């Protein structure tokens, strides 16, 4: 629930009004949902976590208690430090508490496809068999995280893999793509169950932003060239993937990594999809290319394996015009809640005065020249 | 200086008496050493670090302010958490302080060869070119750290690499092997300049332990089979490597990784070397195989590249009988300071009751069968 405090500090809020946890749980139970208990326990508080595990004796732990925004972690040192402590110290606590109280429980942890960065080879699910100088091994897939937030997710994954090797814990690391969509199968039962719709420069994700811009008749704001290519999934599939991971649990000592996404798009492709759907609904919008606030490659190869969740039975909800139209309508319905000042990027990855030399090197890298630097 | 407090808490101490920092600096200056200023500043205190960098305006930052023991980080959750905060939050602070105050300074950071684990392919210096499904890229070498301490070193390296990409900082990551030896070229000038000689189960390293055991006439205690193979270097070479990295600095945006070691030995080889040298000096000792307190492969392939420091001019001091004999004599000379209760391993990586299933899997892995688990 700390998100509410951070939103206040940053002066941002979700487009959809989110009720208090008590009201949401009451609505859930009134709608006939299975029993959900709530305990207010901070994962960075180790004694509280031990006490909770001892009392509940969980068979499965789905760990979502993390700061999840890359721009938030790049605002300043204090937010980077908060992200490290909350995420990676919290993750360390979960592992030690499992070791001490429930070593046979199954940990399901949310990671991100962003851990891998954008390598020039196909991304595998967590591990890759490398042939090198006539020998071979299956090793963790090399990662190049591009924010302090992404760095914490890589550190978490490394910790969990170690705990599985050393302590015979069992875990599933879900490397999730960018989530879009507002409703799951359960949320329409009550307006109090609605999900967040973040569109701001810190917590908003790209498809949400485009749909809010389309609802306002604003230009769709692509960062840089827009060739940044990422993995996506519908929030309905997020929920299903977690259920699949829980139902077909890892075995003791096993560290599984599932790449949790259903489709791959470039940012510019998404902008064009939104533009097309908006136009069909009588909302003509243009596409603007803003200076990229992030340090990242804007054109690059991208491909990734995602077979494990599909083989467990995931049936993808692909991004169609109806899904995009629904998001634009949701934004339109909440027009009076849109803070227009929050749409533009507010966090710069780097001091612009140092960007020129870097731009030269990133371009070298994109064109295949490694140069003398470790890019 | 926090090591002194940890030593007290654990009831351990270095075999060689280490004087207070004031006395050591006075001895250094009396011996004609170049000016060294001392400021008591904790790297986890970000405002103090900012103030220090602003006042000193360093051209080079050699960052050694870390908890450096794997067993210490495995004692309990609190020591694991302390290691994470001290090392990785401290490292994050150094990077943000560099960004804000001295973005053109060169960071020289001590890493460890232990970050790589023991892959079945040759370890490269930080990066590896991977050919995969008809494509190729040069990516960070995959790492499999085997303790919470090693996990922090991997996280630090990832942070530094990111800061070089995003902020155009420049850095050299020195992945150091296991250090042995007591004296550098400078320390003989005054007994107050002597280095630590740790032989205990938490901070002691393997060659030190064998030499202390030989001095006492105790059996040399090999953990498990003793096929664990590691990279080593003399402390004289440690000092030289840091100087070489500082003199031939990285360029802006560059993240260099040097594998800082000169030789590779298995634990059993080292035991036999010490046994041989001790016997020649009239000290007959046997070799004992203890149950391994760590979770690690005891027989495995190991090879690593270490050409970059050699090409910068490193002239290795190889491990010879004289070096081993000197350590045994140093232990002998400090016999009255040896706490015999501290020699045996005191920290277990894992609950022994969970070890049997793991042993089966580790053996599967060593024999090339990957099984269903991610080992």
XYZ file of C-alpha atoms in Angstrom, chain B residues 19-328:
310
model
C 47.526 -1.305 15.198
C 45.048 1.558 15.234
C 44.736 3.595 12.048
C 46.485 6.632 13.608
C 49.508 4.594 14.597
C 49.672 2.903 11.184
C 49.556 6.223 9.333
C 52.232 7.703 11.610
C 54.472 4.702 10.920
C 53.817 5.038 7.182
C 54.777 8.712 7.127
C 57.782 8.113 9.422
C 58.974 5.509 6.904
C 58.860 8.175 4.194
C 55.609 7.089 2.539
C 53.662 9.450 0.276
C 51.000 11.560 1.996
C 47.878 9.654 3.017
C 44.941 11.515 4.578
C 42.346 9.690 6.646
C 38.662 10.571 6.876
C 36.269 8.357 8.840
C 33.303 8.177 6.430
C 30.840 5.286 6.084
C 29.940 4.582 2.429
C 26.365 3.916 3.507
C 26.144 7.574 4.672
C 25.337 9.311 1.380
C 25.462 12.957 2.587
C 28.899 12.339 4.152
C 30.120 10.741 0.918
C 28.867 13.711 -1.138
C 30.626 16.118 1.195
C 33.861 14.114 1.005
C 33.833 13.928 -2.807
C 33.042 17.663 -3.050
C 35.971 18.513 -0.775
C 38.552 16.092 -2.220
C 37.465 16.181 -5.907
C 39.056 12.762 -6.504
C 40.444 11.835 -9.931
C 40.452 8.160 -8.979
C 38.318 6.327 -6.446
C 39.577 2.926 -5.286
C 36.558 1.425 -3.544
C 37.486 -1.226 -0.971
C 34.849 -0.395 1.675
C 33.097 -3.746 1.699
C 32.305 -6.749 3.855
C 34.473 -9.377 2.182
C 33.697 -12.759 3.744
C 31.412 -15.374 2.209
C 30.964 -17.333 5.483
C 30.140 -14.090 7.361
C 27.286 -13.441 4.917
C 25.944 -16.974 5.502
C 25.898 -16.889 9.342
C 22.329 -15.635 9.556
C 19.838 -13.260 7.952
C 21.194 -10.235 9.812
C 24.748 -10.757 8.512
C 23.417 -11.386 4.996
C 21.391 -8.151 5.225
C 24.362 -6.226 6.635
C 26.497 -7.459 3.730
C 23.856 -6.371 1.204
C 23.445 -2.915 2.752
C 27.132 -2.258 3.343
C 28.286 -3.523 -0.048
C 25.514 -2.873 -2.541
C 23.850 0.197 -1.013
C 27.389 1.533 -0.402
C 28.267 0.883 -4.041
C 25.051 2.591 -5.192
C 26.012 5.607 -3.056
C 29.497 5.786 -4.569
C 27.990 5.783 -8.079
C 25.378 8.480 -7.351
C 28.002 10.612 -5.568
C 30.292 10.251 -8.593
C 27.443 11.224 -10.889
C 26.649 14.320 -8.842
C 30.148 15.500 -7.901
C 32.931 13.882 -9.974
C 31.414 12.274 -13.102
C 34.842 12.236 -14.788
C 36.627 10.350 -11.989
C 37.817 6.778 -12.562
C 36.314 4.155 -10.249
C 38.471 1.138 -9.398
C 36.296 -1.402 -7.634
C 37.324 -4.686 -6.062
C 35.226 -7.598 -7.268
C 35.995 -11.298 -6.971
C 36.608 -14.273 -9.239
C 33.947 -15.951 -7.096
C 31.292 -13.950 -8.978
C 31.648 -16.341 -11.905
C 31.173 -19.540 -9.901
C 32.650 -22.614 -11.591
C 31.222 -22.806 -15.120
C 32.122 -25.669 -17.421
C 33.538 -23.217 -19.983
C 36.553 -20.931 -19.761
C 35.883 -17.761 -17.730
C 36.502 -14.615 -19.772
C 37.252 -11.151 -18.392
C 33.769 -9.816 -17.711
C 32.292 -10.270 -21.186
C 31.836 -13.183 -23.565
C 30.915 -13.323 -27.245
C 28.017 -15.746 -27.567
C 26.902 -17.334 -30.838
C 23.307 -18.475 -30.536
C 20.863 -19.606 -33.212
C 22.872 -17.962 -35.986
C 23.307 -14.600 -34.243
C 26.008 -13.244 -31.955
C 26.546 -10.644 -29.266
C 29.163 -9.691 -26.705
C 27.391 -9.899 -23.355
C 28.255 -9.918 -19.656
C 29.776 -13.279 -18.686
C 27.023 -15.314 -16.915
C 27.594 -15.476 -13.180
C 26.605 -18.025 -10.515
C 27.653 -16.556 -7.141
C 27.662 -19.042 -4.261
C 26.997 -16.934 -1.143
C 25.153 -13.761 -0.160
C 28.556 -12.032 -0.146
C 29.247 -13.117 -3.724
C 25.708 -12.033 -4.688
C 26.501 -8.489 -3.516
C 29.637 -8.398 -5.660
C 27.649 -9.427 -8.733
C 25.031 -6.768 -7.968
C 27.786 -4.155 -7.578
C 29.302 -5.082 -10.946
C 25.888 -4.848 -12.615
C 25.309 -1.403 -11.071
C 28.699 -0.118 -12.184
C 28.252 -1.412 -15.740
C 24.862 0.321 -15.883
C 26.299 3.604 -14.534
C 28.986 3.516 -17.244
C 26.336 2.967 -19.942
C 23.796 5.485 -18.628
C 25.971 8.185 -17.072
C 29.253 7.823 -18.961
C 31.126 7.071 -15.777
C 34.340 5.094 -16.213
C 35.280 2.118 -14.103
C 37.562 -0.869 -13.694
C 36.143 -3.925 -11.946
C 38.951 -6.069 -10.529
C 37.729 -9.641 -10.164
C 40.308 -10.778 -7.697
C 41.272 -14.340 -6.835
C 42.092 -15.583 -3.343
C 44.909 -13.485 -1.897
C 47.764 -15.030 0.087
C 50.877 -13.540 1.666
C 51.513 -11.072 4.418
C 54.060 -8.547 3.224
C 54.135 -6.092 0.351
C 57.284 -4.208 -0.631
C 56.305 -1.466 1.817
C 55.168 -3.283 4.943
C 58.605 -4.460 6.221
C 59.537 -0.817 6.899
C 57.709 -0.933 10.253
C 55.961 -3.667 12.244
C 52.982 -1.304 12.576
C 52.429 -1.689 8.809
C 51.885 -5.460 8.864
C 48.790 -6.858 7.102
C 46.051 -9.023 8.535
C 46.627 -12.795 8.732
C 43.146 -14.289 9.052
C 43.012 -18.037 9.651
C 39.594 -18.449 11.268
C 36.509 -20.161 9.823
C 34.868 -16.879 8.848
C 37.596 -14.613 7.429
C 40.489 -17.010 6.965
C 41.390 -18.154 3.460
C 42.539 -21.631 2.622
C 46.308 -21.207 2.308
C 46.480 -19.221 5.563
C 44.549 -21.950 7.341
C 46.838 -24.698 6.068
C 49.939 -22.743 7.134
C 48.562 -22.146 10.647
C 47.675 -25.828 10.903
C 51.185 -26.784 9.731
C 52.745 -24.449 12.319
C 50.691 -26.160 15.045
C 51.397 -29.659 13.719
C 47.653 -30.131 13.123
C 46.238 -32.047 10.154
C 45.546 -29.805 7.138
C 41.755 -29.542 6.886
C 40.485 -29.939 3.323
C 36.718 -29.353 2.882
C 35.305 -32.420 1.148
C 37.228 -33.981 -1.733
C 39.374 -30.856 -2.218
C 38.912 -30.639 -5.976
C 37.526 -27.110 -5.566
C 39.729 -25.125 -7.932
C 40.263 -21.408 -7.508
C 42.371 -18.523 -8.784
C 45.080 -17.127 -6.477
C 47.534 -14.251 -6.263
C 50.197 -12.913 -3.926
C 49.306 -9.766 -1.985
C 52.297 -8.061 -3.632
C 50.510 -8.533 -6.966
C 47.207 -7.235 -5.557
C 48.869 -3.923 -4.823
C 50.548 -3.807 -8.217
C 47.302 -4.607 -10.065
C 45.514 -1.695 -8.446
C 48.346 0.641 -9.394
C 48.250 -0.659 -12.988
C 44.478 -0.122 -13.203
C 44.819 3.423 -11.858
C 47.732 4.355 -14.139
C 46.076 3.091 -17.356
C 42.604 4.426 -16.567
C 39.363 3.483 -18.293
C 37.945 6.020 -20.748
C 34.571 7.784 -20.200
C 31.697 5.338 -20.606
C 34.007 2.338 -20.372
C 33.395 -0.535 -17.950
C 36.515 -2.712 -17.871
C 36.730 -6.034 -16.090
C 40.142 -7.480 -15.238
C 40.495 -10.979 -13.826
C 43.066 -10.317 -11.118
C 44.937 -13.519 -10.365
C 48.184 -15.190 -11.368
C 47.734 -18.944 -10.762
C 45.054 -21.596 -10.390
C 45.188 -24.363 -7.766
C 42.832 -26.923 -6.324
C 42.448 -26.981 -2.551
C 44.000 -30.454 -2.366
C 47.011 -29.322 -4.434
C 47.571 -26.478 -1.985
C 47.338 -28.854 0.963
C 49.977 -31.078 -0.644
C 52.233 -28.075 -1.337
C 52.002 -26.976 2.305
C 52.529 -30.552 3.511
C 55.672 -30.786 1.368
C 57.150 -27.486 2.573
C 56.306 -28.288 6.192
C 57.912 -31.726 5.927
C 61.100 -30.189 4.515
C 61.202 -27.978 7.621
C 60.794 -30.983 9.897
C 57.056 -30.539 10.489
C 55.261 -33.730 9.456
C 51.523 -33.070 8.999
C 48.700 -35.177 7.613
C 45.777 -34.115 5.411
C 42.217 -34.524 6.741
C 39.048 -34.304 4.648
C 36.269 -32.567 6.623
C 32.595 -32.527 5.685
C 32.247 -29.490 3.413
C 30.389 -26.652 5.188
C 29.720 -24.944 1.854
C 27.374 -25.925 -0.937
C 29.696 -26.093 -3.934
C 30.976 -28.531 -6.528
C 34.005 -30.412 -5.197
C 35.257 -31.614 -8.569
C 34.785 -29.500 -11.652
C 36.452 -27.964 -14.682
C 38.109 -24.607 -14.079
C 39.955 -22.298 -16.405
C 40.029 -18.528 -16.703
C 41.570 -15.834 -18.854
C 43.734 -13.231 -17.049
C 45.602 -11.476 -19.852
C 44.654 -7.822 -19.394
C 46.672 -7.075 -16.254
C 49.609 -9.052 -17.649
C 49.477 -6.959 -20.809
C 49.529 -3.808 -18.646
C 52.825 -5.022 -17.189
C 52.013 -7.228 -14.195
C 54.981 -9.465 -13.322
C 53.519 -12.239 -11.172
C 55.005 -13.380 -7.885
C 54.234 -17.082 -8.207
C 53.571 -19.287 -5.218
C 56.879 -20.916 -4.312
C 58.099 -22.922 -1.354
C 59.668 -19.797 0.153
C 56.300 -17.993 0.198
C 54.622 -20.975 1.842
C 57.515 -21.365 4.284
C 57.289 -17.671 5.176
C 53.618 -18.021 6.049
C 54.269 -21.092 8.206
